[in-house]
Amino acid sequence: MPTIEANSGIITQINVFTVKPENQQALVDHLIGAASVAQQIPGWKSISIHKSIDGKSVVNYAQAESLEAQERIFKELLEKGVIEKGHQFGEAHPGLYEAVYTLDNV
């Protein structure tokens, strides 16, 4: 389950993919498969995948325990060709983030 907690040390990669509508589901399926690989790598925490209603984008929200774990996960996925395969479905715009503030209405 995703953890959104300020100053927790958790690193979140938010990757917005621009896709053609006919490629949207293929990218979602690829990311689900990539998650099963990433899940086996130490330091991996979670993934959430969102697809836009208009079919033109997919957002991948993936978390790792630390920056070091994120780097290890990325390196392993790159070496296994998982990253490169994702590029065939659309253009990726990744970024790494850490939560600094949250507000909950509980």
mmCIF file of N, CA and C in Angstrom, residues 27-85:
data_model
loop_
_atom_site.group_PDB
_atom_site.id
_atom_site.type_symbol
_atom_site.label_atom_id
_atom_site.label_comp_id
_atom_site.label_asym_id
_atom_site.label_seq_id
_atom_site.Cartn_x
_atom_site.Cartn_y
_atom_site.Cartn_z
ATOM 1 N N LEU A 27 0.359 -0.188 -22.237
ATOM 2 C CA LEU A 27 1.309 0.357 -21.259
ATOM 3 C C LEU A 27 0.902 -0.037 -19.844
ATOM 4 N N VAL A 28 -0.378 0.054 -19.540
ATOM 5 C CA VAL A 28 -0.852 -0.369 -18.212
ATOM 6 C C VAL A 28 -0.460 -1.825 -17.960
ATOM 7 N N ASP A 29 -0.703 -2.677 -18.932
ATOM 8 C CA ASP A 29 -0.361 -4.097 -18.785
ATOM 9 C C ASP A 29 1.148 -4.281 -18.593
ATOM 10 N N HIS A 30 1.935 -3.507 -19.344
ATOM 11 C CA HIS A 30 3.396 -3.589 -19.192
ATOM 12 C C HIS A 30 3.824 -3.164 -17.784
ATOM 13 N N LEU A 31 3.249 -2.081 -17.291
ATOM 14 C CA LEU A 31 3.618 -1.594 -15.954
ATOM 15 C C LEU A 31 3.226 -2.590 -14.868
ATOM 16 N N ILE A 32 2.113 -3.256 -15.057
ATOM 17 C CA ILE A 32 1.710 -4.296 -14.095
ATOM 18 C C ILE A 32 2.730 -5.432 -14.102
ATOM 19 N N GLY A 33 3.174 -5.829 -15.282
ATOM 20 C CA GLY A 33 4.220 -6.850 -15.372
ATOM 21 C C GLY A 33 5.531 -6.385 -14.764
ATOM 22 N N ALA A 34 5.886 -5.125 -15.012
ATOM 23 C CA ALA A 34 7.114 -4.563 -14.441
ATOM 24 C C ALA A 34 7.040 -4.555 -12.915
ATOM 25 N N ALA A 35 5.857 -4.318 -12.382
ATOM 26 C CA ALA A 35 5.679 -4.306 -10.926
ATOM 27 C C ALA A 35 5.987 -5.663 -10.318
ATOM 28 N N SER A 36 5.631 -6.727 -11.030
ATOM 29 C CA SER A 36 5.908 -8.062 -10.487
ATOM 30 C C SER A 36 7.408 -8.338 -10.433
ATOM 31 N N VAL A 37 8.163 -7.725 -11.345
ATOM 32 C CA VAL A 37 9.630 -7.831 -11.308
ATOM 33 C C VAL A 37 10.174 -6.959 -10.178
ATOM 34 N N ALA A 38 9.724 -5.713 -10.120
ATOM 35 C CA ALA A 38 10.223 -4.764 -9.115
ATOM 36 C C ALA A 38 9.921 -5.222 -7.687
ATOM 37 N N GLN A 39 8.803 -5.871 -7.520
ATOM 38 C CA GLN A 39 8.381 -6.336 -6.194
ATOM 39 C C GLN A 39 9.398 -7.279 -5.560
ATOM 40 N N GLN A 40 10.192 -7.939 -6.360
ATOM 41 C CA GLN A 40 11.180 -8.891 -5.860
ATOM 42 C C GLN A 40 12.499 -8.232 -5.455
ATOM 43 N N ILE A 41 12.652 -6.941 -5.739
ATOM 44 C CA ILE A 41 13.909 -6.248 -5.480
ATOM 45 C C ILE A 41 13.861 -5.629 -4.077
ATOM 46 N N PRO A 42 14.878 -5.878 -3.253
ATOM 47 C CA PRO A 42 14.887 -5.321 -1.904
ATOM 48 C C PRO A 42 14.730 -3.794 -1.904
ATOM 49 N N GLY A 43 13.859 -3.308 -1.037
ATOM 50 C CA GLY A 43 13.629 -1.878 -0.897
ATOM 51 C C GLY A 43 12.391 -1.383 -1.621
ATOM 52 N N TRP A 44 11.806 -2.226 -2.479
ATOM 53 C CA TRP A 44 10.581 -1.853 -3.187
ATOM 54 C C TRP A 44 9.428 -1.810 -2.194
ATOM 55 N N LYS A 45 8.528 -0.831 -2.316
ATOM 56 C CA LYS A 45 7.393 -0.718 -1.396
ATOM 57 C C LYS A 45 6.040 -0.887 -2.067
ATOM 58 N N SER A 46 5.779 -0.123 -3.141
ATOM 59 C CA SER A 46 4.437 -0.163 -3.717
ATOM 60 C C SER A 46 4.418 0.440 -5.113
ATOM 61 N N ILE A 47 3.322 0.202 -5.805
ATOM 62 C CA ILE A 47 3.068 0.848 -7.084
ATOM 63 C C ILE A 47 1.573 1.118 -7.201
ATOM 64 N N SER A 48 1.244 2.240 -7.809
ATOM 65 C CA SER A 48 -0.134 2.579 -8.164
ATOM 66 C C SER A 48 -0.094 3.050 -9.610
ATOM 67 N N ILE A 49 -1.014 2.556 -10.403
ATOM 68 C CA ILE A 49 -1.050 2.903 -11.822
ATOM 69 C C ILE A 49 -2.407 3.537 -12.111
ATOM 70 N N HIS A 50 -2.364 4.675 -12.770
ATOM 71 C CA HIS A 50 -3.585 5.403 -13.107
ATOM 72 C C HIS A 50 -3.614 5.633 -14.611
ATOM 73 N N LYS A 51 -4.794 5.526 -15.215
ATOM 74 C CA LYS A 51 -4.920 5.860 -16.634
ATOM 75 C C LYS A 51 -5.930 6.993 -16.780
ATOM 76 N N SER A 52 -5.636 7.890 -17.702
ATOM 77 C CA SER A 52 -6.507 9.041 -17.901
ATOM 78 C C SER A 52 -7.797 8.612 -18.607
ATOM 79 N N ILE A 53 -8.827 9.342 -18.348
ATOM 80 C CA ILE A 53 -10.126 9.062 -18.950
ATOM 81 C C ILE A 53 -10.080 9.281 -20.468
ATOM 82 N N ASP A 54 -9.284 10.250 -20.922
ATOM 83 C CA ASP A 54 -9.216 10.541 -22.361
ATOM 84 C C ASP A 54 -8.312 9.582 -23.125
ATOM 85 N N GLY A 55 -7.615 8.676 -22.408
ATOM 86 C CA GLY A 55 -6.777 7.676 -23.056
ATOM 87 C C GLY A 55 -5.393 8.153 -23.457
ATOM 88 N N LYS A 56 -5.035 9.387 -23.107
ATOM 89 C CA LYS A 56 -3.791 9.974 -23.599
ATOM 90 C C LYS A 56 -2.641 9.961 -22.599
ATOM 91 N N SER A 57 -2.875 9.442 -21.398
ATOM 92 C CA SER A 57 -1.772 9.380 -20.442
ATOM 93 C C SER A 57 -1.969 8.244 -19.444
ATOM 94 N N VAL A 58 -0.840 7.870 -18.849
ATOM 95 C CA VAL A 58 -0.799 6.882 -17.773
ATOM 96 C C VAL A 58 0.154 7.440 -16.732
ATOM 97 N N VAL A 59 -0.221 7.339 -15.471
ATOM 98 C CA VAL A 59 0.638 7.795 -14.383
ATOM 99 C C VAL A 59 1.002 6.592 -13.528
ATOM 100 N N ASN A 60 2.303 6.448 -13.297
ATOM 101 C CA ASN A 60 2.853 5.373 -12.494
ATOM 102 C C ASN A 60 3.420 6.015 -11.233
ATOM 103 N N TYR A 61 2.928 5.603 -10.070
ATOM 104 C CA TYR A 61 3.337 6.141 -8.775
ATOM 105 C C TYR A 61 3.981 4.991 -8.011
ATOM 106 N N ALA A 62 5.321 4.951 -8.004
ATOM 107 C CA ALA A 62 6.033 3.819 -7.403
ATOM 108 C C ALA A 62 6.881 4.289 -6.223
ATOM 109 N N GLN A 63 6.902 3.506 -5.162
ATOM 110 C CA GLN A 63 7.640 3.899 -3.965
ATOM 111 C C GLN A 63 8.722 2.896 -3.591
ATOM 112 N N ALA A 64 9.803 3.454 -3.045
ATOM 113 C CA ALA A 64 10.929 2.672 -2.538
ATOM 114 C C ALA A 64 11.267 3.171 -1.142
ATOM 115 N N GLU A 65 11.907 2.315 -0.353
ATOM 116 C CA GLU A 65 12.243 2.646 1.035
ATOM 117 C C GLU A 65 13.198 3.824 1.165
ATOM 118 N N SER A 66 14.046 4.033 0.152
ATOM 119 C CA SER A 66 15.072 5.070 0.229
ATOM 120 C C SER A 66 15.545 5.410 -1.179
ATOM 121 N N LEU A 67 16.346 6.448 -1.289
ATOM 122 C CA LEU A 67 16.918 6.800 -2.581
ATOM 123 C C LEU A 67 17.831 5.687 -3.077
ATOM 124 N N GLU A 68 18.597 5.087 -2.182
ATOM 125 C CA GLU A 68 19.483 3.988 -2.566
ATOM 126 C C GLU A 68 18.678 2.808 -3.116
ATOM 127 N N ALA A 69 17.558 2.496 -2.464
ATOM 128 C CA ALA A 69 16.707 1.405 -2.941
ATOM 129 C C ALA A 69 16.116 1.753 -4.306
ATOM 130 N N GLN A 70 15.695 2.992 -4.489
ATOM 131 C CA GLN A 70 15.143 3.419 -5.775
ATOM 132 C C GLN A 70 16.179 3.275 -6.878
ATOM 133 N N GLU A 71 17.394 3.672 -6.596
ATOM 134 C CA GLU A 71 18.467 3.546 -7.590
ATOM 135 C C GLU A 71 18.734 2.084 -7.927
ATOM 136 N N ARG A 72 18.712 1.220 -6.932
ATOM 137 C CA ARG A 72 18.926 -0.218 -7.137
ATOM 138 C C ARG A 72 17.797 -0.806 -7.990
ATOM 139 N N ILE A 73 16.574 -0.423 -7.699
ATOM 140 C CA ILE A 73 15.425 -0.922 -8.449
ATOM 141 C C ILE A 73 15.505 -0.464 -9.902
ATOM 142 N N PHE A 74 15.783 0.811 -10.110
ATOM 143 C CA PHE A 74 15.885 1.342 -11.473
ATOM 144 C C PHE A 74 16.980 0.625 -12.251
ATOM 145 N N LYS A 75 18.132 0.432 -11.615
ATOM 146 C CA LYS A 75 19.258 -0.224 -12.281
ATOM 147 C C LYS A 75 18.875 -1.645 -12.707
ATOM 148 N N GLU A 76 18.233 -2.372 -11.825
ATOM 149 C CA GLU A 76 17.872 -3.755 -12.146
ATOM 150 C C GLU A 76 16.815 -3.811 -13.254
ATOM 151 N N LEU A 77 15.837 -2.922 -13.204
ATOM 152 C CA LEU A 77 14.815 -2.888 -14.248
ATOM 153 C C LEU A 77 15.426 -2.475 -15.593
ATOM 154 N N LEU A 78 16.386 -1.577 -15.549
ATOM 155 C CA LEU A 78 17.080 -1.159 -16.762
ATOM 156 C C LEU A 78 17.864 -2.329 -17.356
ATOM 157 N N GLU A 79 18.601 -3.039 -16.504
ATOM 158 C CA GLU A 79 19.399 -4.187 -16.960
ATOM 159 C C GLU A 79 18.533 -5.300 -17.543
ATOM 160 N N LYS A 80 17.308 -5.444 -17.045
ATOM 161 C CA LYS A 80 16.409 -6.501 -17.526
ATOM 162 C C LYS A 80 15.601 -6.059 -18.750
ATOM 163 N N GLY A 81 15.797 -4.821 -19.211
ATOM 164 C CA GLY A 81 15.098 -4.337 -20.390
ATOM 165 C C GLY A 81 13.680 -3.859 -20.149
ATOM 166 N N VAL A 82 13.271 -3.836 -18.902
ATOM 167 C CA VAL A 82 11.898 -3.450 -18.571
ATOM 168 C C VAL A 82 11.653 -1.971 -18.883
ATOM 169 N N ILE A 83 12.615 -1.122 -18.568
ATOM 170 C CA ILE A 83 12.474 0.321 -18.812
ATOM 171 C C ILE A 83 12.369 0.586 -20.309
ATOM 172 N N GLU A 84 13.279 0.023 -21.063
ATOM 173 C CA GLU A 84 13.307 0.251 -22.514
ATOM 174 C C GLU A 84 12.008 -0.217 -23.174
ATOM 175 N N LYS A 85 11.488 -1.341 -22.748
ATOM 176 C CA LYS A 85 10.252 -1.858 -23.347
ATOM 177 C C LYS A 85 9.094 -0.889 -23.125
#
